[in-house]
Short mmCIF file of C-alpha atoms and ligand atoms in Angstrom, two decimals:
data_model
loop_
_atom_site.label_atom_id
_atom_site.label_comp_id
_atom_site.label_asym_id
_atom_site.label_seq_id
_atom_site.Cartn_x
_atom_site.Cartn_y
_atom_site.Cartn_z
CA UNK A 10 172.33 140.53 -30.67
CA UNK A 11 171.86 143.05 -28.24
CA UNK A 12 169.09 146.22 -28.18
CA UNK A 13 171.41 148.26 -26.40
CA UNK A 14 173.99 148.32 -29.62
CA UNK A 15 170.97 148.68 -32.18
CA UNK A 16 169.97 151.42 -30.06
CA UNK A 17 173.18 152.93 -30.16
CA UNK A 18 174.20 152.36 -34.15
CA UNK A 19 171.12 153.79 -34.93
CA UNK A 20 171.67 156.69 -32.40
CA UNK A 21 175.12 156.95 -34.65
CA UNK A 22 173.33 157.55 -37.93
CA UNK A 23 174.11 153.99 -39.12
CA UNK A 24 171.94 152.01 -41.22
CA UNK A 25 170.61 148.55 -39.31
CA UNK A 26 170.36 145.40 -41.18
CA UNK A 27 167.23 143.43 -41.51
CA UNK A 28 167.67 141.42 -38.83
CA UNK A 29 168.65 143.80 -36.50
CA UNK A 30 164.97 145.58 -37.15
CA UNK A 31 163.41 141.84 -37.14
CA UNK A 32 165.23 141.58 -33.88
CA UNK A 33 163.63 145.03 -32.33
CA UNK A 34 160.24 144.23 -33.62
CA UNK A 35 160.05 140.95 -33.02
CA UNK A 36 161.41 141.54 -29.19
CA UNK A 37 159.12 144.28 -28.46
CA UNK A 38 156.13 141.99 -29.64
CA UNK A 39 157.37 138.98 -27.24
CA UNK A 40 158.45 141.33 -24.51
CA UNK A 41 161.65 140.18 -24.46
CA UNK A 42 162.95 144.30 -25.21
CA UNK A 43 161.41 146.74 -23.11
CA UNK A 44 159.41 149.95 -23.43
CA UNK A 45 162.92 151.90 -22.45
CA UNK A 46 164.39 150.53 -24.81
CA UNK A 47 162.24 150.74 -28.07
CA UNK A 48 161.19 154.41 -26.56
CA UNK A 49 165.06 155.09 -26.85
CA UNK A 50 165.39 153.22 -30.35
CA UNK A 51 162.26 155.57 -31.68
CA UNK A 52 164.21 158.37 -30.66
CA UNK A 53 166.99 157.48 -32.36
CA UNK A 54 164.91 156.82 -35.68
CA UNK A 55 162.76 160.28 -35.04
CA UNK A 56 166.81 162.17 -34.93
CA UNK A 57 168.66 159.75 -37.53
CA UNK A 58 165.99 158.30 -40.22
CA UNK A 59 165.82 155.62 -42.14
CA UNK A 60 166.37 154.13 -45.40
CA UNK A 61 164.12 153.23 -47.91
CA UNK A 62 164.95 149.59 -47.63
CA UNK A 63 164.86 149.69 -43.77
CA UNK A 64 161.45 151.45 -43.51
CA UNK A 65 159.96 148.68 -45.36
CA UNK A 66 161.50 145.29 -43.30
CA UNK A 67 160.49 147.30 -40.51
CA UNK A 68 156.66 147.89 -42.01
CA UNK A 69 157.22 143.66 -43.26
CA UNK A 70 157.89 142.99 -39.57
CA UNK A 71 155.11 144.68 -38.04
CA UNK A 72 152.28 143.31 -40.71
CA UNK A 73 153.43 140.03 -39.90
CA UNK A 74 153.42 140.55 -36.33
CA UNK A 75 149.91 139.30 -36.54
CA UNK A 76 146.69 138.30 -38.24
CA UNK A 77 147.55 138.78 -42.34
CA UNK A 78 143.96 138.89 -44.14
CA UNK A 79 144.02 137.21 -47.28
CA UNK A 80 141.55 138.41 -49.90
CA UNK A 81 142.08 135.95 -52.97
CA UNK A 82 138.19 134.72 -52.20
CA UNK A 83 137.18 138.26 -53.35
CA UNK A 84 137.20 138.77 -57.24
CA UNK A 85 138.96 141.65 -58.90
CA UNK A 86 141.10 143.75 -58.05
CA UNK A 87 141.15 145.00 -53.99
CA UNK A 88 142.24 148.80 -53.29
CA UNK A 89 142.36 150.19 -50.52
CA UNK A 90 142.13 153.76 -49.24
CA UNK A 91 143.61 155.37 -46.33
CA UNK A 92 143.79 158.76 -44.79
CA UNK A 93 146.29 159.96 -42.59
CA UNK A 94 143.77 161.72 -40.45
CA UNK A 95 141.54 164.51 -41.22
CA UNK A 96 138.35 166.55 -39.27
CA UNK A 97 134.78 165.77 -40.93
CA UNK A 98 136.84 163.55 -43.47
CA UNK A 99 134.01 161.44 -44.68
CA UNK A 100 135.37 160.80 -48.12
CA UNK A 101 135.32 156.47 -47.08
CA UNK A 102 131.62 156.59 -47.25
CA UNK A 103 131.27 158.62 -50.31
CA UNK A 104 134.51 156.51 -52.01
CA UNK A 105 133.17 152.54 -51.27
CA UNK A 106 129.36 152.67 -52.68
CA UNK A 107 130.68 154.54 -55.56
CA UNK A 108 133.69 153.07 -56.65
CA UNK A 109 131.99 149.76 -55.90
CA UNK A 110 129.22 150.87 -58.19
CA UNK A 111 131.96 151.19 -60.89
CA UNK A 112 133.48 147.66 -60.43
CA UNK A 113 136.32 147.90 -58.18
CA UNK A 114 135.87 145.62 -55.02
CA UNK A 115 135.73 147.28 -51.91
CA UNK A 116 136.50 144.85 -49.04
CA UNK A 117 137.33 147.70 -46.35
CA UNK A 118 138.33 147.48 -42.33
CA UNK A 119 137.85 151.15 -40.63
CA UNK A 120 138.47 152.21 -36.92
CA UNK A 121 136.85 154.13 -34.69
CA UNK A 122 137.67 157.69 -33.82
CA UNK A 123 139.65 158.96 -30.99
CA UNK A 124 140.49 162.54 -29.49
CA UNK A 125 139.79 165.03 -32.38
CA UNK A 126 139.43 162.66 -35.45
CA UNK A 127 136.30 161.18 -36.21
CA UNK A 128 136.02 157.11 -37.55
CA UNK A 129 134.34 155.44 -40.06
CA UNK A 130 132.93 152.71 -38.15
CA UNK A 131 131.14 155.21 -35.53
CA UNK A 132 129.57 157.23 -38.58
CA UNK A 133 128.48 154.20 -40.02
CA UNK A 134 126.62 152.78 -36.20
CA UNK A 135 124.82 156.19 -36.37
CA UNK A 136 122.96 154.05 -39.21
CA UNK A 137 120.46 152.12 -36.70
CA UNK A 138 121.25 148.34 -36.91
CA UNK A 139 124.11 148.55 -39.02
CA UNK A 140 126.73 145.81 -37.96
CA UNK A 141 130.24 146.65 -38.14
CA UNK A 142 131.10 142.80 -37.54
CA UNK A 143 131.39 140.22 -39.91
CA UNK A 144 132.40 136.82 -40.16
CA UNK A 145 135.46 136.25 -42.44
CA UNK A 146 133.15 134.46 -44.63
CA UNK A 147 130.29 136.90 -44.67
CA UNK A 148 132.65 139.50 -45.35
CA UNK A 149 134.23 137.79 -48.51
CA UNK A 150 130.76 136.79 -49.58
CA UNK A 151 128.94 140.29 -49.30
CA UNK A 152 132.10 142.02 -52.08
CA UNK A 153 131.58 139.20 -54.11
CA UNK A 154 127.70 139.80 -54.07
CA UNK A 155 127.55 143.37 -53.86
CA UNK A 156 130.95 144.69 -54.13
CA UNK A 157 131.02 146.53 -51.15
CA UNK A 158 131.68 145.83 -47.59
CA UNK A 159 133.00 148.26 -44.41
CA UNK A 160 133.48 146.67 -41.42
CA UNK A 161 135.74 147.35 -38.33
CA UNK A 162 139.17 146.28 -37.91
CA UNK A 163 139.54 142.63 -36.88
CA UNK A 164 141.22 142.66 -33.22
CA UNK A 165 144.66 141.25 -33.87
CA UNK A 166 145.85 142.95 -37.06
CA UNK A 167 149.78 144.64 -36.40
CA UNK A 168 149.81 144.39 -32.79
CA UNK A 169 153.10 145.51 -33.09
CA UNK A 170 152.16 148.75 -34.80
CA UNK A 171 149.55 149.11 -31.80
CA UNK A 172 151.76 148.50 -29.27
CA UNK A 173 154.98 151.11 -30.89
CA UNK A 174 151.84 153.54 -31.52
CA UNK A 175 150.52 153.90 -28.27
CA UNK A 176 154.49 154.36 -26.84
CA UNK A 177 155.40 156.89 -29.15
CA UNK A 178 152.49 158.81 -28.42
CA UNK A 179 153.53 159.05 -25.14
CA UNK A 180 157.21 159.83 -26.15
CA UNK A 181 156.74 162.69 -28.76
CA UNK A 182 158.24 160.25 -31.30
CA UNK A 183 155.02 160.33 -33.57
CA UNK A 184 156.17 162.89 -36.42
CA UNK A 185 158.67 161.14 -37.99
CA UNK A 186 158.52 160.08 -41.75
CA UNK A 187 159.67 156.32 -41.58
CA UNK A 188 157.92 155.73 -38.17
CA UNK A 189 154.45 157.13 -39.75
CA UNK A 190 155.04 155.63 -43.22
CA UNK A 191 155.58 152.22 -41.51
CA UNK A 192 152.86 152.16 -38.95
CA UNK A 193 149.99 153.12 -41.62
CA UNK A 194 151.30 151.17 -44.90
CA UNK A 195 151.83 147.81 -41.98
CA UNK A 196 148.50 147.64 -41.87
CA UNK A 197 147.79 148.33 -45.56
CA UNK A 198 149.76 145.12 -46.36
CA UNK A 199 148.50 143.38 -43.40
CA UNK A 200 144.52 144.40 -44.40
CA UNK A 201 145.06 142.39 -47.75
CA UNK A 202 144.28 144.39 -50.45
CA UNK A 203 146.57 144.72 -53.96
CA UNK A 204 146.64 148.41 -54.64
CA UNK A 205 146.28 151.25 -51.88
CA UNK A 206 145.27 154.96 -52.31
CA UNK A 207 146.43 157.20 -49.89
CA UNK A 208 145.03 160.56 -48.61
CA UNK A 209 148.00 162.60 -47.17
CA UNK A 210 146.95 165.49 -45.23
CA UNK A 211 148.94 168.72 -45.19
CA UNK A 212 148.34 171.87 -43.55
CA UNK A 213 147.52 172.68 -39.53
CA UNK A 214 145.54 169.80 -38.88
CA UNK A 215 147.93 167.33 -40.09
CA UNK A 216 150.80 165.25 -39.01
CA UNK A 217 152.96 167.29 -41.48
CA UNK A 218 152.59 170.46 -41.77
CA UNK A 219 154.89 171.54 -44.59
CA UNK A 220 154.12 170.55 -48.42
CA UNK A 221 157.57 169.15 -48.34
CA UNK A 222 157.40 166.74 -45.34
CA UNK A 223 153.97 165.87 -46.74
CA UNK A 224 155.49 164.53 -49.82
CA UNK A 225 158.59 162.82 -47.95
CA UNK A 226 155.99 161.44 -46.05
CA UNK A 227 154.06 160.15 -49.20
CA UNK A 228 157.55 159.18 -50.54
CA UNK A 229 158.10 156.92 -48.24
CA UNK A 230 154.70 155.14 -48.22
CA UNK A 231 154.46 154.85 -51.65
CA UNK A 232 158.01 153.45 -51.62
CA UNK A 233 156.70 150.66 -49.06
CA UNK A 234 153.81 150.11 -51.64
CA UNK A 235 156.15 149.82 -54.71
CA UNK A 236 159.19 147.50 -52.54
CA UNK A 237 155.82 144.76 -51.67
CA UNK A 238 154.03 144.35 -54.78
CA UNK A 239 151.37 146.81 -54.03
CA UNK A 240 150.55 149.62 -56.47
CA UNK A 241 150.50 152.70 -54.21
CA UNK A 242 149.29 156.23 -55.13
CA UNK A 243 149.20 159.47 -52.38
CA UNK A 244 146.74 162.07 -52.98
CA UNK A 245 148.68 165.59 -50.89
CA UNK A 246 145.48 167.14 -49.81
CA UNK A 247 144.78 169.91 -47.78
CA UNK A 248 144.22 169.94 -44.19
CA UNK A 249 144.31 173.90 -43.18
CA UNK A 250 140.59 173.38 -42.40
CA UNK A 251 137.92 170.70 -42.12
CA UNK A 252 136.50 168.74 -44.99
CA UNK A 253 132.65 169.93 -46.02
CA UNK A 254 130.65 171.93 -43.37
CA UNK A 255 129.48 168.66 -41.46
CA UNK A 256 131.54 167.42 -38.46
CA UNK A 257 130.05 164.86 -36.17
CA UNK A 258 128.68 161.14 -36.69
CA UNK A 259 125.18 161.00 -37.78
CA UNK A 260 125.95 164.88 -39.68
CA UNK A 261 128.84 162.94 -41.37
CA UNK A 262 126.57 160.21 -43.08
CA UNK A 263 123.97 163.03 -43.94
CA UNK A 264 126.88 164.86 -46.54
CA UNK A 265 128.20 161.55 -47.34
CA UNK A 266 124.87 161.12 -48.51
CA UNK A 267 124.26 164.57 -49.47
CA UNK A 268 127.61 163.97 -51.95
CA UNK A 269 126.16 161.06 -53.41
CA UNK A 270 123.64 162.66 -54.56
CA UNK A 271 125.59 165.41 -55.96
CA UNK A 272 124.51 167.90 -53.63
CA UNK A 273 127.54 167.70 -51.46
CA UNK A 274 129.67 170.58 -50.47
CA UNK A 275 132.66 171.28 -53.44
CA UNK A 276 135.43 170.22 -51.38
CA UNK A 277 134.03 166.78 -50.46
CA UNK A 278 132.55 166.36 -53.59
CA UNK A 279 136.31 166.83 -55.81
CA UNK A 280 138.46 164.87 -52.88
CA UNK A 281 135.95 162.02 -53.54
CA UNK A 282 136.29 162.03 -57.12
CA UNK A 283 139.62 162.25 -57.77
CA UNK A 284 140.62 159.44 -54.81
CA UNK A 285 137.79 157.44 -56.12
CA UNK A 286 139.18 158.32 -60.29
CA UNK A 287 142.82 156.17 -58.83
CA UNK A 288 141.14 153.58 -56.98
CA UNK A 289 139.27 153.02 -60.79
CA UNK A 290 142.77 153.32 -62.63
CA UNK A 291 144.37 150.91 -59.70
CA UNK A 292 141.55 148.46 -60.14
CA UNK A 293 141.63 148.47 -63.77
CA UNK A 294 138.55 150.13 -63.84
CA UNK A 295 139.71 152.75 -66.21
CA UNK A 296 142.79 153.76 -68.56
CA UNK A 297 143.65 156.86 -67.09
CA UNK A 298 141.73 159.60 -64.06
CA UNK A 299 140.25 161.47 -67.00
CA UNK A 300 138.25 158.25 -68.48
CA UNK A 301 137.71 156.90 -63.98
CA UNK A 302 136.60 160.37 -63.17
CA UNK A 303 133.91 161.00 -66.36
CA UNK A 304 132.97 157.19 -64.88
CA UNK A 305 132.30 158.22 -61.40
CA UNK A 306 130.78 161.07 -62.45
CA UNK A 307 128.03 159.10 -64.37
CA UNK A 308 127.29 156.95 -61.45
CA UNK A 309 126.65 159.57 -58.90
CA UNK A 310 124.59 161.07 -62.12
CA UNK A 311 122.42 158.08 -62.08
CA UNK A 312 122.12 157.14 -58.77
CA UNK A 313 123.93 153.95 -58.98
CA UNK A 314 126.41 155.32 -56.55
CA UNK A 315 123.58 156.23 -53.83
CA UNK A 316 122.01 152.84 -54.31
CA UNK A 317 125.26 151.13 -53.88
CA UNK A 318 125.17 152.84 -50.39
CA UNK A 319 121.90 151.24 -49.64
CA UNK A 320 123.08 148.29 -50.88
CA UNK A 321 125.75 147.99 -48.72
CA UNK A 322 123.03 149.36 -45.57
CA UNK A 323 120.79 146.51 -46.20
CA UNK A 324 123.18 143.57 -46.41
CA UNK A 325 124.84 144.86 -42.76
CA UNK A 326 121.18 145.13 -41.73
CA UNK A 327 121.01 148.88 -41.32
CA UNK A 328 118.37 151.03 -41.89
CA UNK A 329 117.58 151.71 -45.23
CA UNK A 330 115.47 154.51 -44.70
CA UNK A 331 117.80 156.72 -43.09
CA UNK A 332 119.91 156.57 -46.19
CA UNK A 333 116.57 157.11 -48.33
CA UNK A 334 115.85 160.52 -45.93
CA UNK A 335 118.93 161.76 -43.66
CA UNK A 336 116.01 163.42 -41.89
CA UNK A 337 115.34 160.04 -40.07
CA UNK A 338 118.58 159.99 -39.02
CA UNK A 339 119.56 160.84 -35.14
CA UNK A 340 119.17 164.85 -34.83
CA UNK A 341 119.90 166.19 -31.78
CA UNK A 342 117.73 168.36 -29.44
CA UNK A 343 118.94 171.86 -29.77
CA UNK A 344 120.60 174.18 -32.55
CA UNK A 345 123.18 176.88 -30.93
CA UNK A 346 124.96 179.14 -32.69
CA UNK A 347 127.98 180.72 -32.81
CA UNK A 348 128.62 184.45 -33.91
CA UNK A 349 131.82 186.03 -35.01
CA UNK A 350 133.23 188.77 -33.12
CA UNK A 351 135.44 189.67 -35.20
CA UNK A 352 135.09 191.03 -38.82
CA UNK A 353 137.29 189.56 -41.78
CA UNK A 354 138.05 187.10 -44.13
CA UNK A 355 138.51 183.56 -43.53
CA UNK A 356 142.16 182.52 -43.29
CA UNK A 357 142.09 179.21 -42.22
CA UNK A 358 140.15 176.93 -40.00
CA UNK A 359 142.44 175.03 -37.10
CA UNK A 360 140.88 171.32 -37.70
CA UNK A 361 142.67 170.21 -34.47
CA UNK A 362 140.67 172.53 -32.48
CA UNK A 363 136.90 171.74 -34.25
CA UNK A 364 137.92 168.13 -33.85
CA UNK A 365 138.06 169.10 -30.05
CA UNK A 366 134.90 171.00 -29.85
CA UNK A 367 132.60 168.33 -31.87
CA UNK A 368 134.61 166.09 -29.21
CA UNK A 369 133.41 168.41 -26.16
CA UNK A 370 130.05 168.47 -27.71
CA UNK A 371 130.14 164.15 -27.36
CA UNK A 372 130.31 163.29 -30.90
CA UNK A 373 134.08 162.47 -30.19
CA UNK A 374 136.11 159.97 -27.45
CA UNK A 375 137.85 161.89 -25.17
CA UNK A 376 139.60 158.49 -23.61
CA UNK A 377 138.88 154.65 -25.12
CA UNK A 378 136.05 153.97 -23.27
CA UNK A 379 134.02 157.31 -23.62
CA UNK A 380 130.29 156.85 -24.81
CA UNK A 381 129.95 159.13 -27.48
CA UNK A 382 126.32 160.74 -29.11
CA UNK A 383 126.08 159.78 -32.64
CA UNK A 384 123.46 162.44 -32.92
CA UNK A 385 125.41 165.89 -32.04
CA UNK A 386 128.25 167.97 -33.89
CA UNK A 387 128.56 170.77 -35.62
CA UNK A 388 127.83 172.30 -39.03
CA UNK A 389 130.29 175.07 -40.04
CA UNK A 390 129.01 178.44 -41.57
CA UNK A 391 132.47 179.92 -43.00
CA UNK A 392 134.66 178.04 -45.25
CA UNK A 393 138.26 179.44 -46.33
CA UNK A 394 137.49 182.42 -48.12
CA UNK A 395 134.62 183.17 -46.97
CA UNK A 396 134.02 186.63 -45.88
CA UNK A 397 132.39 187.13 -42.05
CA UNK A 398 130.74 190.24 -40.37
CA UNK A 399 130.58 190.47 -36.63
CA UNK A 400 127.74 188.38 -36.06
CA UNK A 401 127.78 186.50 -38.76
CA UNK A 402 127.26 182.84 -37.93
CA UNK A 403 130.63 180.81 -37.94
CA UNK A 404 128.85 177.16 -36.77
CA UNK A 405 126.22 176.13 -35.73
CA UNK A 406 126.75 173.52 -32.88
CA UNK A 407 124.11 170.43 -32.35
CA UNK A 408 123.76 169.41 -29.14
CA UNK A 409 121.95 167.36 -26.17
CA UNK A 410 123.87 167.97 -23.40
CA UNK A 411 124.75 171.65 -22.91
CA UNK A 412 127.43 171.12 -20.28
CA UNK A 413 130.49 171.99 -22.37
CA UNK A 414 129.14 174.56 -24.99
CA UNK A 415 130.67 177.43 -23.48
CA UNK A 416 133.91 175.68 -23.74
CA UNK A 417 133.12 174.19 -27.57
CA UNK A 418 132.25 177.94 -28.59
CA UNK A 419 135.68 179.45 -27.32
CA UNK A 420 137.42 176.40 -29.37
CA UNK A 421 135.66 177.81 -32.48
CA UNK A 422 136.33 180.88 -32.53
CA UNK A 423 139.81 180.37 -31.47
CA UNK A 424 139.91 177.71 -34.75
CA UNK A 425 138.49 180.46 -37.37
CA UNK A 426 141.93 182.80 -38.00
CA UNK A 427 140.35 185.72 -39.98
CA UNK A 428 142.75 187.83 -42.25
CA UNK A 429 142.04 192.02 -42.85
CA UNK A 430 142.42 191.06 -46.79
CA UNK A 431 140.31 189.12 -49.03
CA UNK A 432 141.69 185.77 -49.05
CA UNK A 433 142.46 183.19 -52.37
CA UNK A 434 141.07 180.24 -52.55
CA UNK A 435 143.55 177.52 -51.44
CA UNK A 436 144.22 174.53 -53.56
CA UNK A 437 142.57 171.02 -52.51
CA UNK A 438 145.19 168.94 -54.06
CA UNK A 439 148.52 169.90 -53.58
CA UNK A 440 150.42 166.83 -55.24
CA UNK A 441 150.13 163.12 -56.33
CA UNK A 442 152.89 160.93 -55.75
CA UNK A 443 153.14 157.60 -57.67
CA UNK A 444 156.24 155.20 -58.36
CA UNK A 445 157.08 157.42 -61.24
CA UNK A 446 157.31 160.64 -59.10
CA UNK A 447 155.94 163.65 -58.01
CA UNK A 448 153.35 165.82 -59.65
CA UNK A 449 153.22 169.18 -57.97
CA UNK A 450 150.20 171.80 -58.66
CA UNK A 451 151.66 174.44 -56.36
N1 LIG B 515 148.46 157.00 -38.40
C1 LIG B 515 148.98 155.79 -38.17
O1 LIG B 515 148.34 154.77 -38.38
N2 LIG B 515 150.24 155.72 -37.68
C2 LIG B 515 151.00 156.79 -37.43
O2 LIG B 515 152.12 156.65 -37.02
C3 LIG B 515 150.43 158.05 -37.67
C4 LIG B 515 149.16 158.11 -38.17
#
């Protein structure tokens, strides 16, 4: 077998056989292909496509292309969530403690955030002392005590994802459905667990940007999901501006919090609930959302949900007491605001560009090794809808190092689009797509 003919059937519209993929994958993971030549063969996906049935040897080949957790020590039923990448999406720490707290085991790897998204595991370190390492054991042990653990992703899980990630990053080959589908649900199957709910952004801060590539794309995952035994469901929520008001480590952990109480901001508060009412119905926690989300609703009622989330604190030896008062958390030194100069109603908020000016402000990594400030970030004003005077405040940014405020500020204001008209509200939830099909509410 030869790259240079795979390469070239694919470039032909052809569909490749399993071994041919195997053969690509398995290549690029040995070095035995080149970067030229995978770059090429992602090119020739991005054009072409794939099929169902080759989308998922390729996502077979790349969660065996290393470490394959196995979670049969853990009781119950293991779901997993996954978004596909939102700004001050904090719905993981609001999700685990509660849908623990209603008996589904939550045995969770996270990553850290890069460029303009935000990551669980750096939210979770701006709790002091909390250890985002486990052993295997520890791990296992911890969701069968408390059913709950979130730790960081172990080092060698779908190196081959990792390594076709970073190169078509670098070769505008990241927006296409099978390649996307097949690097996230790789390390879905490869992270253990035996049903998966999906967050699917849609709208400007997303991947896709169209309702319709939004549900290909959730297609195709929850094709994966179905083809390998693993119950798959994909939430289509919206991304045409950030998730709650709080963007920004420490100010992520304080809504998560905040939510858990049932004082969180409406947006946060519904995403949670309806991700965390399938995770129930996946984990055979409930008989249908309506029964999982009455449930959830009674736990965050009662506080078993908050307590699960200091619960989970105190077995990764974090402190308890910042969970008990967010005001102990780290706050940074100075409150800035920013004023609209405009008049209007709010159109839309561009996440891409307040994920780059929480990033400017520290709270984000500009490159891998960037330190970042758990402590700053920003807390946004103006929500879709909302209507805005000139002066008005649009943010408010906290911050410790003023050297790139001026430049944060202009990335606000360029992110809020304000319309002449009053504007509707826009739905959360666009669609849910499960093995049986699509549900549309738009
Ligand atoms: N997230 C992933 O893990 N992979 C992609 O290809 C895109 C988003």
């Amino acid at each position: 077998m030869r790259a240079v003919d795979i390469i070239h059937k694919k470039r032909e519209g052809h569909v490749l056989t399993n071994e041919e993929i195997t053969f690509m994958v398995q290549g690029y993971s040995n070095g035995e292909v080149p970067d030229y030549q995978v770059a090429a063969w992602a090119m020739a996906i991005f054009f072409k496509g794939m099929t169902a049935q080759e989308t998922a040897q390729l996502t077979l080949e790349m969660a065996k292309s290393g470490d394959q957790i196995d979670l049969s020590p853990i009781q119950g039923i293991k779901v997993d969530k996954h978004s596909t990448g939102g700004v001050g999406d904090k719905t993981t720490l609001v999700l685990a403690p509660m849908v623990a707290a209603a008996g589904v085991p939550v045995a969770k790897m996270s990553g850290r955030g890069l460029g303009h998204t935000g990551g669980t595991i750096d939210k979770l370190e701006a709790i002091a002392g909390y250890q985002v390492e486990l052993s295997r054991d520890d791990f296992f042990r911890q969701v069968n005590d408390i059913g709950v653990s979130l730790i960081g992703q172990s080092g060698n899980i779908t190196p081959a994802d990792k390594k076709l990630y970073s190169l078509r990053d670098v070769t505008a080959t990241v927006e296409s459905i099978p390649l996307i589908a097949s690097s996230v649900m790789s390390k879905k199957i490869a992270a253990g667990a035996d049903a998966i709910v999906l967050d699917v952004k849609t709208g400007s801060g997303a991947f896709m940007k169209t309702l319709d590539d939004s549900i290909a794309l959730a297609q195709a995952m929850v094709d994966i999901g179905t083809e390998v035994g693993r119950d798959t469901v994909a939430i289509i929520s919206d991304m045409d501006q950030p998730l709650g008001h709080l963007i920004g480590n420490a100010l992520e952990v304080e809504e998560a919090i905040q939510t858990l109480r049932g004082e969180g901001p409406d947006d946060l508060h519904e995403l949670s609930l309806i991700l965390g009412s399938h995770m129930l119905v996946l984990g055979g926690q409930a008989n249908s959302v309506e029964e999982a989300r009455a449930k959830l609703e009674q736990h965050i009622q009662d506080g078993s949900a908050l307590d699960r989330l200091k619960q989970l604190v105190e077995a990764q030896k974090g402190d308890v007491e910042m969970i008990a008062d967010p005001n102990k958390l780290p706050h940074a030194a100075k409150r800035i605001e920013v004023q609209a100069e405009q008049a209007g109603y709010v159109a839309g908020i561009e996440a891409e560009s307040i994920g780059i000016a929480a990033m400017l402000l520290g709270a984000g990594r500009e490159t891998k090794d960037s330190v970042i400030d758990l402590a700053v970030g920003l807390d946004l004003r103006k929500k879709v809808g909302d209507q805005v005077q000139v002066g008005d405040v649009l943010a408010i940014l906290h911050v410790n190092d003023e050297k790139r405020v001026d430049e944060a500020k202009a990335r606000i204001l360029q992110a809020y689009q304000l319309s002449a008209e009053p504007v509707p509200p826009k739905p959360l939830v666009y669609a849910i797509v499960t093995k049986d099909g699509v549900q549309r509410f738009v």
